[in-house]
């Protein structure tokens, strides 16, 4: 069974991200800096005007956002597992109906 009218999961729709999960925008920004650029992680929140071009985040904020991201990933895996189970049940039901029809003919 193919998904119809399915959005690209990698699509960068800012409105969608901000509505569905507002925290996801900030997490995505942090991930992007960690992966492609540089981010300054500080023990406490003290602004350093010399480094305004380099974004920073406190350890507590990073831990909070990491836990939030892990919870979102867990939820996504649960939904995926439930969807696969449902699709397998439908497939098995269709196969058993097909076998019944074959035995009746």
PDB file of C-alpha atoms in Angstrom:
ATOM      1  CA  UNK A   1       0.000   0.000   0.000  1.00  0.00           C
ATOM      2  CA  UNK A   2       1.445   3.344  -1.016  1.00  0.00           C
ATOM      3  CA  UNK A   3       0.994   6.532   0.940  1.00  0.00           C
ATOM      4  CA  UNK A   4      -0.939   9.116  -1.032  1.00  0.00           C
ATOM      5  CA  UNK A   5      -0.434  12.858  -0.650  1.00  0.00           C
ATOM      6  CA  UNK A   6       2.413  12.262   1.786  1.00  0.00           C
ATOM      7  CA  UNK A   7       4.674  15.211   2.611  1.00  0.00           C
ATOM      8  CA  UNK A   8       8.386  14.789   2.281  1.00  0.00           C
ATOM      9  CA  UNK A   9       9.542  14.060   5.831  1.00  0.00           C
ATOM     10  CA  UNK A  10      12.719  16.039   5.206  1.00  0.00           C
ATOM     11  CA  UNK A  11      10.853  19.104   3.988  1.00  0.00           C
ATOM     12  CA  UNK A  12      11.682  22.326   5.799  1.00  0.00           C
ATOM     13  CA  UNK A  13       8.276  23.882   6.308  1.00  0.00           C
ATOM     14  CA  UNK A  14       8.831  26.463   9.046  1.00  0.00           C
ATOM     15  CA  UNK A  15       5.111  27.052   9.610  1.00  0.00           C
ATOM     16  CA  UNK A  16       4.491  23.327  10.021  1.00  0.00           C
ATOM     17  CA  UNK A  17       7.364  22.970  12.503  1.00  0.00           C
ATOM     18  CA  UNK A  18       6.291  26.004  14.535  1.00  0.00           C
ATOM     19  CA  UNK A  19       2.675  24.845  14.768  1.00  0.00           C
ATOM     20  CA  UNK A  20       3.190  21.145  15.408  1.00  0.00           C
ATOM     21  CA  UNK A  21       6.176  21.398  17.724  1.00  0.00           C
ATOM     22  CA  UNK A  22       7.403  24.912  18.574  1.00  0.00           C
ATOM     23  CA  UNK A  23      10.397  23.526  20.482  1.00  0.00           C
ATOM     24  CA  UNK A  24      11.460  21.628  17.347  1.00  0.00           C
ATOM     25  CA  UNK A  25      12.552  24.863  15.672  1.00  0.00           C
ATOM     26  CA  UNK A  26      15.117  25.618  18.389  1.00  0.00           C
ATOM     27  CA  UNK A  27      16.240  21.976  18.532  1.00  0.00           C
ATOM     28  CA  UNK A  28      16.730  21.969  14.758  1.00  0.00           C
ATOM     29  CA  UNK A  29      18.768  25.167  14.975  1.00  0.00           C
ATOM     30  CA  UNK A  30      20.996  23.684  17.705  1.00  0.00           C
ATOM     31  CA  UNK A  31      21.413  20.439  15.734  1.00  0.00           C
ATOM     32  CA  UNK A  32      22.405  22.414  12.657  1.00  0.00           C
ATOM     33  CA  UNK A  33      25.061  24.353  14.592  1.00  0.00           C
ATOM     34  CA  UNK A  34      26.389  21.176  16.232  1.00  0.00           C
ATOM     35  CA  UNK A  35      26.592  19.366  12.907  1.00  0.00           C
ATOM     36  CA  UNK A  36      27.750  22.083  10.514  1.00  0.00           C
ATOM     37  CA  UNK A  37      29.066  25.028  12.497  1.00  0.00           C
ATOM     38  CA  UNK A  38      30.020  25.827  16.076  1.00  0.00           C
ATOM     39  CA  UNK A  39      28.014  26.433  19.237  1.00  0.00           C
ATOM     40  CA  UNK A  40      29.338  27.571  22.590  1.00  0.00           C
ATOM     41  CA  UNK A  41      28.005  25.513  25.525  1.00  0.00           C
ATOM     42  CA  UNK A  42      28.265  27.351  28.846  1.00  0.00           C
ATOM     43  CA  UNK A  43      27.757  26.222  32.431  1.00  0.00           C
ATOM     44  CA  UNK A  44      25.832  29.410  33.249  1.00  0.00           C
ATOM     45  CA  UNK A  45      24.120  32.037  31.125  1.00  0.00           C
ATOM     46  CA  UNK A  46      26.572  34.957  30.920  1.00  0.00           C
ATOM     47  CA  UNK A  47      26.485  37.021  27.742  1.00  0.00           C
ATOM     48  CA  UNK A  48      29.846  37.722  26.163  1.00  0.00           C
ATOM     49  CA  UNK A  49      29.577  40.645  23.742  1.00  0.00           C
ATOM     50  CA  UNK A  50      32.846  39.669  22.030  1.00  0.00           C
ATOM     51  CA  UNK A  51      31.292  36.466  20.735  1.00  0.00           C
ATOM     52  CA  UNK A  52      27.890  37.630  19.573  1.00  0.00           C
ATOM     53  CA  UNK A  53      28.354  35.912  16.220  1.00  0.00           C
ATOM     54  CA  UNK A  54      28.783  32.516  17.901  1.00  0.00           C
ATOM     55  CA  UNK A  55      25.502  31.194  19.312  1.00  0.00           C
ATOM     56  CA  UNK A  56      25.565  29.801  22.811  1.00  0.00           C
ATOM     57  CA  UNK A  57      23.430  27.606  25.027  1.00  0.00           C
ATOM     58  CA  UNK A  58      23.652  26.643  28.677  1.00  0.00           C
ATOM     59  CA  UNK A  59      24.285  23.049  29.691  1.00  0.00           C
ATOM     60  CA  UNK A  60      20.865  22.938  31.367  1.00  0.00           C
ATOM     61  CA  UNK A  61      19.112  24.116  28.194  1.00  0.00           C
ATOM     62  CA  UNK A  62      21.050  21.621  26.083  1.00  0.00           C
ATOM     63  CA  UNK A  63      20.136  18.783  28.463  1.00  0.00           C
ATOM     64  CA  UNK A  64      16.479  19.865  28.474  1.00  0.00           C
ATOM     65  CA  UNK A  65      16.311  20.035  24.690  1.00  0.00           C
ATOM     66  CA  UNK A  66      18.131  16.702  24.328  1.00  0.00           C
ATOM     67  CA  UNK A  67      15.624  15.001  26.638  1.00  0.00           C
ATOM     68  CA  UNK A  68      12.753  16.613  24.750  1.00  0.00           C
ATOM     69  CA  UNK A  69      14.192  15.361  21.460  1.00  0.00           C
ATOM     70  CA  UNK A  70      14.578  11.846  22.915  1.00  0.00           C
ATOM     71  CA  UNK A  71      10.927  11.915  24.032  1.00  0.00           C
ATOM     72  CA  UNK A  72       9.814  13.006  20.553  1.00  0.00           C
ATOM     73  CA  UNK A  73      11.895  10.220  18.974  1.00  0.00           C
ATOM     74  CA  UNK A  74      10.372   7.692  21.397  1.00  0.00           C
ATOM     75  CA  UNK A  75       6.856   8.847  20.511  1.00  0.00           C
ATOM     76  CA  UNK A  76       7.652   8.615  16.800  1.00  0.00           C
ATOM     77  CA  UNK A  77       8.938   5.051  17.219  1.00  0.00           C
ATOM     78  CA  UNK A  78       5.811   4.061  19.156  1.00  0.00           C
ATOM     79  CA  UNK A  79       3.569   5.526  16.442  1.00  0.00           C
ATOM     80  CA  UNK A  80       5.617   3.803  13.740  1.00  0.00           C
ATOM     81  CA  UNK A  81       5.408   0.468  15.556  1.00  0.00           C
ATOM     82  CA  UNK A  82       1.641   0.806  16.029  1.00  0.00           C
ATOM     83  CA  UNK A  83       1.167   1.723  12.369  1.00  0.00           C
ATOM     84  CA  UNK A  84       3.226  -1.257  11.178  1.00  0.00           C
ATOM     85  CA  UNK A  85       1.236  -3.562  13.475  1.00  0.00           C
ATOM     86  CA  UNK A  86      -2.053  -2.196  12.133  1.00  0.00           C
ATOM     87  CA  UNK A  87      -0.941  -2.582   8.512  1.00  0.00           C
ATOM     88  CA  UNK A  88       0.228  -6.159   9.165  1.00  0.00           C
ATOM     89  CA  UNK A  89      -3.142  -6.996  10.750  1.00  0.00           C
ATOM     90  CA  UNK A  90      -4.964  -5.589   7.718  1.00  0.00           C
ATOM     91  CA  UNK A  91      -2.679  -7.538   5.376  1.00  0.00           C
ATOM     92  CA  UNK A  92      -3.223 -10.793   7.305  1.00  0.00           C
ATOM     93  CA  UNK A  93      -6.980 -10.208   7.367  1.00  0.00           C
ATOM     94  CA  UNK A  94      -7.011  -9.659   3.602  1.00  0.00           C
ATOM     95  CA  UNK A  95      -4.953 -12.826   3.055  1.00  0.00           C
ATOM     96  CA  UNK A  96      -7.296 -14.919   5.194  1.00  0.00           C
ATOM     97  CA  UNK A  97     -10.330 -13.548   3.317  1.00  0.00           C
ATOM     98  CA  UNK A  98      -8.641 -14.400   0.024  1.00  0.00           C
ATOM     99  CA  UNK A  99      -7.929 -17.938   1.225  1.00  0.00           C
ATOM    100  CA  UNK A 100     -11.567 -18.352   2.299  1.00  0.00           C
ATOM    101  CA  UNK A 101     -12.736 -17.263  -1.144  1.00  0.00           C
ATOM    102  CA  UNK A 102     -10.370 -19.743  -2.804  1.00  0.00           C
ATOM    103  CA  UNK A 103     -11.583 -22.640  -0.649  1.00  0.00           C
ATOM    104  CA  UNK A 104     -15.242 -21.819  -1.379  1.00  0.00           C
ATOM    105  CA  UNK A 105     -14.693 -21.857  -5.149  1.00  0.00           C
TER     106      UNK A 105
END
